[in-house]
CSV table of C-alpha atoms in Angstrom, one decimal:
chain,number,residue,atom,x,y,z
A,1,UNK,CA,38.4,6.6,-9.4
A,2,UNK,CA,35.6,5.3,-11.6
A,3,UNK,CA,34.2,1.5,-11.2
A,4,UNK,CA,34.0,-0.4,-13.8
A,5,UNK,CA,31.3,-2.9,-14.7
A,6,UNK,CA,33.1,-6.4,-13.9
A,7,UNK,CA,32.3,-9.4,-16.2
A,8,UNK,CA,29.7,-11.9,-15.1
A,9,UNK,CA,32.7,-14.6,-15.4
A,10,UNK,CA,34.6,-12.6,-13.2
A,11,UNK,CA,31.8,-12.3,-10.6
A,12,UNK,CA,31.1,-15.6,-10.5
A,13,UNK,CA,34.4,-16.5,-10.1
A,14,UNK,CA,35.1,-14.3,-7.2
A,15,UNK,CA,31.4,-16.2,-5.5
A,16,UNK,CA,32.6,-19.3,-6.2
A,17,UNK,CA,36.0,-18.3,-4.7
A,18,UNK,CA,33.8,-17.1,-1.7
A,19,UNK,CA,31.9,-19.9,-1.4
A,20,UNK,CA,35.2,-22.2,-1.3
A,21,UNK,CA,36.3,-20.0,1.4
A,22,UNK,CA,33.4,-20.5,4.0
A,23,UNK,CA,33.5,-24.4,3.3
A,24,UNK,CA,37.1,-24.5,4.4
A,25,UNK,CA,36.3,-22.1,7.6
A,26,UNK,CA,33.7,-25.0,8.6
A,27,UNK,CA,35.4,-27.4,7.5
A,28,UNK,CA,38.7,-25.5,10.1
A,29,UNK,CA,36.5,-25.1,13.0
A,30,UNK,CA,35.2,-28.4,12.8
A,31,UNK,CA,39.1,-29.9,12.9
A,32,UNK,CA,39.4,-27.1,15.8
A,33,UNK,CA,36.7,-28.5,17.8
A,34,UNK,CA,38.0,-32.3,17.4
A,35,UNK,CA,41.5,-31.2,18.7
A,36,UNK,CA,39.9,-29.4,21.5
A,37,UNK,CA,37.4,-31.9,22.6
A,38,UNK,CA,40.3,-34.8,22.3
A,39,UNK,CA,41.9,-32.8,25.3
A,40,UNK,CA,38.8,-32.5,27.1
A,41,UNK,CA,37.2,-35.2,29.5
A,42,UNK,CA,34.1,-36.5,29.3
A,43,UNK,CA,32.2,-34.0,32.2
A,44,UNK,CA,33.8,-31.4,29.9
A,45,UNK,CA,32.8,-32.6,27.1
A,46,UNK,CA,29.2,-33.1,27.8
A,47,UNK,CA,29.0,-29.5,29.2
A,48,UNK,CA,30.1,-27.9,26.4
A,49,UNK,CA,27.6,-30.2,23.9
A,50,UNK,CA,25.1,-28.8,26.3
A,51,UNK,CA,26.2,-25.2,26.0
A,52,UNK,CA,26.2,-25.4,23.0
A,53,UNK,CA,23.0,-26.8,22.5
A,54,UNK,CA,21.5,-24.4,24.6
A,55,UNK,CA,22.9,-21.7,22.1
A,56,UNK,CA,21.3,-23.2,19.2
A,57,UNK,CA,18.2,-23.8,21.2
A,58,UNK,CA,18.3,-19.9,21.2
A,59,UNK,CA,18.9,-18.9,18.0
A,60,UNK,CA,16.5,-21.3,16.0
A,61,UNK,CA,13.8,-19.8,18.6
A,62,UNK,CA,14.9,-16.0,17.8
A,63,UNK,CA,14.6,-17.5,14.0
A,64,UNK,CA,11.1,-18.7,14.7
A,65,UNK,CA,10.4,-15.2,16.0
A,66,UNK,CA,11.3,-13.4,13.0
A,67,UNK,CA,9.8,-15.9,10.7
A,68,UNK,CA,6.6,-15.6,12.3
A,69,UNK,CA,6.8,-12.0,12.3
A,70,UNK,CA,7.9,-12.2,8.5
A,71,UNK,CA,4.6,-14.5,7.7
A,72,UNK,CA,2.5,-11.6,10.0
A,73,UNK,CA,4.0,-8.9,7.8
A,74,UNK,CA,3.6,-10.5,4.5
A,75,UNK,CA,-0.3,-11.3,5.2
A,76,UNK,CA,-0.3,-7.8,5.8
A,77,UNK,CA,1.0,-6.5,2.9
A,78,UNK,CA,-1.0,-8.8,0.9
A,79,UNK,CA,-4.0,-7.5,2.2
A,80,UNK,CA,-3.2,-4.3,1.7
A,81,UNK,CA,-4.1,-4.2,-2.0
A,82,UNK,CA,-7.6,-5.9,-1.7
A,83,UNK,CA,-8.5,-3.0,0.9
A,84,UNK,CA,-6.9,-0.2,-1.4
A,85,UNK,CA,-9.4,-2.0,-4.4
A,86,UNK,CA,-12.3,-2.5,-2.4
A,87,UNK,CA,-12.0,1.3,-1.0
A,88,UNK,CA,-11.3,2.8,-4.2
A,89,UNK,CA,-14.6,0.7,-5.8
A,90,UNK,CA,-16.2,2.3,-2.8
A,91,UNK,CA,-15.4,6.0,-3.5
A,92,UNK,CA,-16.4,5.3,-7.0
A,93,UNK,CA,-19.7,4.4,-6.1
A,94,UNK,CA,-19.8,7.6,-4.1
A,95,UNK,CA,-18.7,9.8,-6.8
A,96,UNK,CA,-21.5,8.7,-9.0
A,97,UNK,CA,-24.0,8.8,-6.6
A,98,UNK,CA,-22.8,12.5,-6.2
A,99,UNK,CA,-22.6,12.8,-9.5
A,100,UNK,CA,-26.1,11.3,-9.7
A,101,UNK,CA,-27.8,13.9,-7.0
A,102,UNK,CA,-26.2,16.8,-8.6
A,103,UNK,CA,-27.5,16.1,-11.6
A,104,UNK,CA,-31.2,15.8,-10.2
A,105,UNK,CA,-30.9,18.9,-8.4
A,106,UNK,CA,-30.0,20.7,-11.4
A,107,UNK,CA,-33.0,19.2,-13.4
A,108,UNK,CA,-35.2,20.1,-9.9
A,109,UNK,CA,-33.6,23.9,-10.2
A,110,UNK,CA,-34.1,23.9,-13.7
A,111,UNK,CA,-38.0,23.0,-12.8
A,112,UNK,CA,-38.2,25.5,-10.4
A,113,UNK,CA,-37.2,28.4,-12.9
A,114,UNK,CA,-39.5,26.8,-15.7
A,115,UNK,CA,-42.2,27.6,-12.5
A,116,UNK,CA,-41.8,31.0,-12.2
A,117,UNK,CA,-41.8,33.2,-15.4
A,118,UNK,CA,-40.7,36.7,-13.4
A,119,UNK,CA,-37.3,35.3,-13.1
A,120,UNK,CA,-35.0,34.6,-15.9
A,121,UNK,CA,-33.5,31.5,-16.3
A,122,UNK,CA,-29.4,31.2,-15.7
A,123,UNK,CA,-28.5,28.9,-18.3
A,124,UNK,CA,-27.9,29.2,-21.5
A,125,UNK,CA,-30.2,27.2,-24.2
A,126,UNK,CA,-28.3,26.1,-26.8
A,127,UNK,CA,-30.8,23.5,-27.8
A,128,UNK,CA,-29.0,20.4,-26.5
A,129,UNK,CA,-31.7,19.7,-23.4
A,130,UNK,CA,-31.6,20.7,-19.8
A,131,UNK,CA,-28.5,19.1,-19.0
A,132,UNK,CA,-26.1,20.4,-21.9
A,133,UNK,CA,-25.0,23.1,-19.6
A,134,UNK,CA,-22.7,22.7,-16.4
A,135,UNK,CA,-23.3,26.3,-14.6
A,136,UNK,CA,-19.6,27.4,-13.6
A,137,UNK,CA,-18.7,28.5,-9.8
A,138,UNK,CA,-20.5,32.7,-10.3
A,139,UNK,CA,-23.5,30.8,-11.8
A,140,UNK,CA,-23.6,28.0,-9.2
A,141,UNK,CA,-23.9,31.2,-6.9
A,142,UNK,CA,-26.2,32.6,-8.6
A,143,UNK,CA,-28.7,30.0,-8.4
A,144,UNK,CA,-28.4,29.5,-4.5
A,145,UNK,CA,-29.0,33.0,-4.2
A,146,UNK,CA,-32.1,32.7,-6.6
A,147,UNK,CA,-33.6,29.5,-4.7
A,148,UNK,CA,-33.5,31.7,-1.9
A,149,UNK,CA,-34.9,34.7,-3.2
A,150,UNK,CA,-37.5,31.9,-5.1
A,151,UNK,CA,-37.9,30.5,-1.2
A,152,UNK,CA,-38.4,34.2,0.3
A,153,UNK,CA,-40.8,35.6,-2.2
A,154,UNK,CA,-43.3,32.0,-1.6
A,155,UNK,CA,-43.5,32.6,1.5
């Protein structure tokens, strides 16, 4: 059987109906706990306000508890984004300073080739300037293994 969507009326009714409900439970117990402390002398009496009393004692300190430990959490999370900002600012940084020292070894390479006429140079001029061409993976290998052959044959 499919549920229907109920009217906002109707749900408020039935919460307001709800609500109604709980007050007359208190309002029940509370009668209750008259009648019963009418019948009950006064030793009685006082031991059970204590009881009780100790009870709530207890629960408004387990409340404490978990509203502390509520407050801990939700300085935590709100923490969290400032570190996920500040550490994503960070990596930036680092990204460009990669970016930054790749580019100067590529210019130093570049150099290096301009240096020594019996080798060919790897890139392609397509008259744009030294940096107008990114040298894929294969080419990226092939100019480690000319630095080294440049290195060997100085030496």
């Amino acid at each position: 059987m499919a549920l229907r969507k109920a009217p906002p009326a109707l749900i408020n009714q039935c919460l307001e109906g709800f609500s109604h409900l709980q007050a007359y439970e208190v309002e029940y117990h509370g009668l209750q706990e008259e009648l019963t402390d009418c019948s009950l002398s006064d030793n009685q009496r006082m031991h059970k306000l204590e009881k009780t009393n100790s009870s709530l004692h207890k629960q408004n300190c387990d409340l404490l508890e978990q509203l502390q430990a509520a407050n801990g959490r939700i300085q935590s999370l709100g923490a969290t984004p400032e570190k996920l900002l500040t550490s994503e600012s960070k990596l930036k940084q680092a990204a460009l300073a990669l970016e930054l020292e790749w580019s100067a070894l590529l210019q130093t390479v570049e150099q290096l080739w301009r240096q020594t006429p019996h080798y060919p140079s790897p890139w392609v001029t397509d008259g744009l300037g030294p940096n107008s061409h990114q040298p894929t993976a294969p080419e990226q290998g092939f100019v480690v293994d000319a630095i080294n052959r440049f290195a060997n044959s100085c030496q």
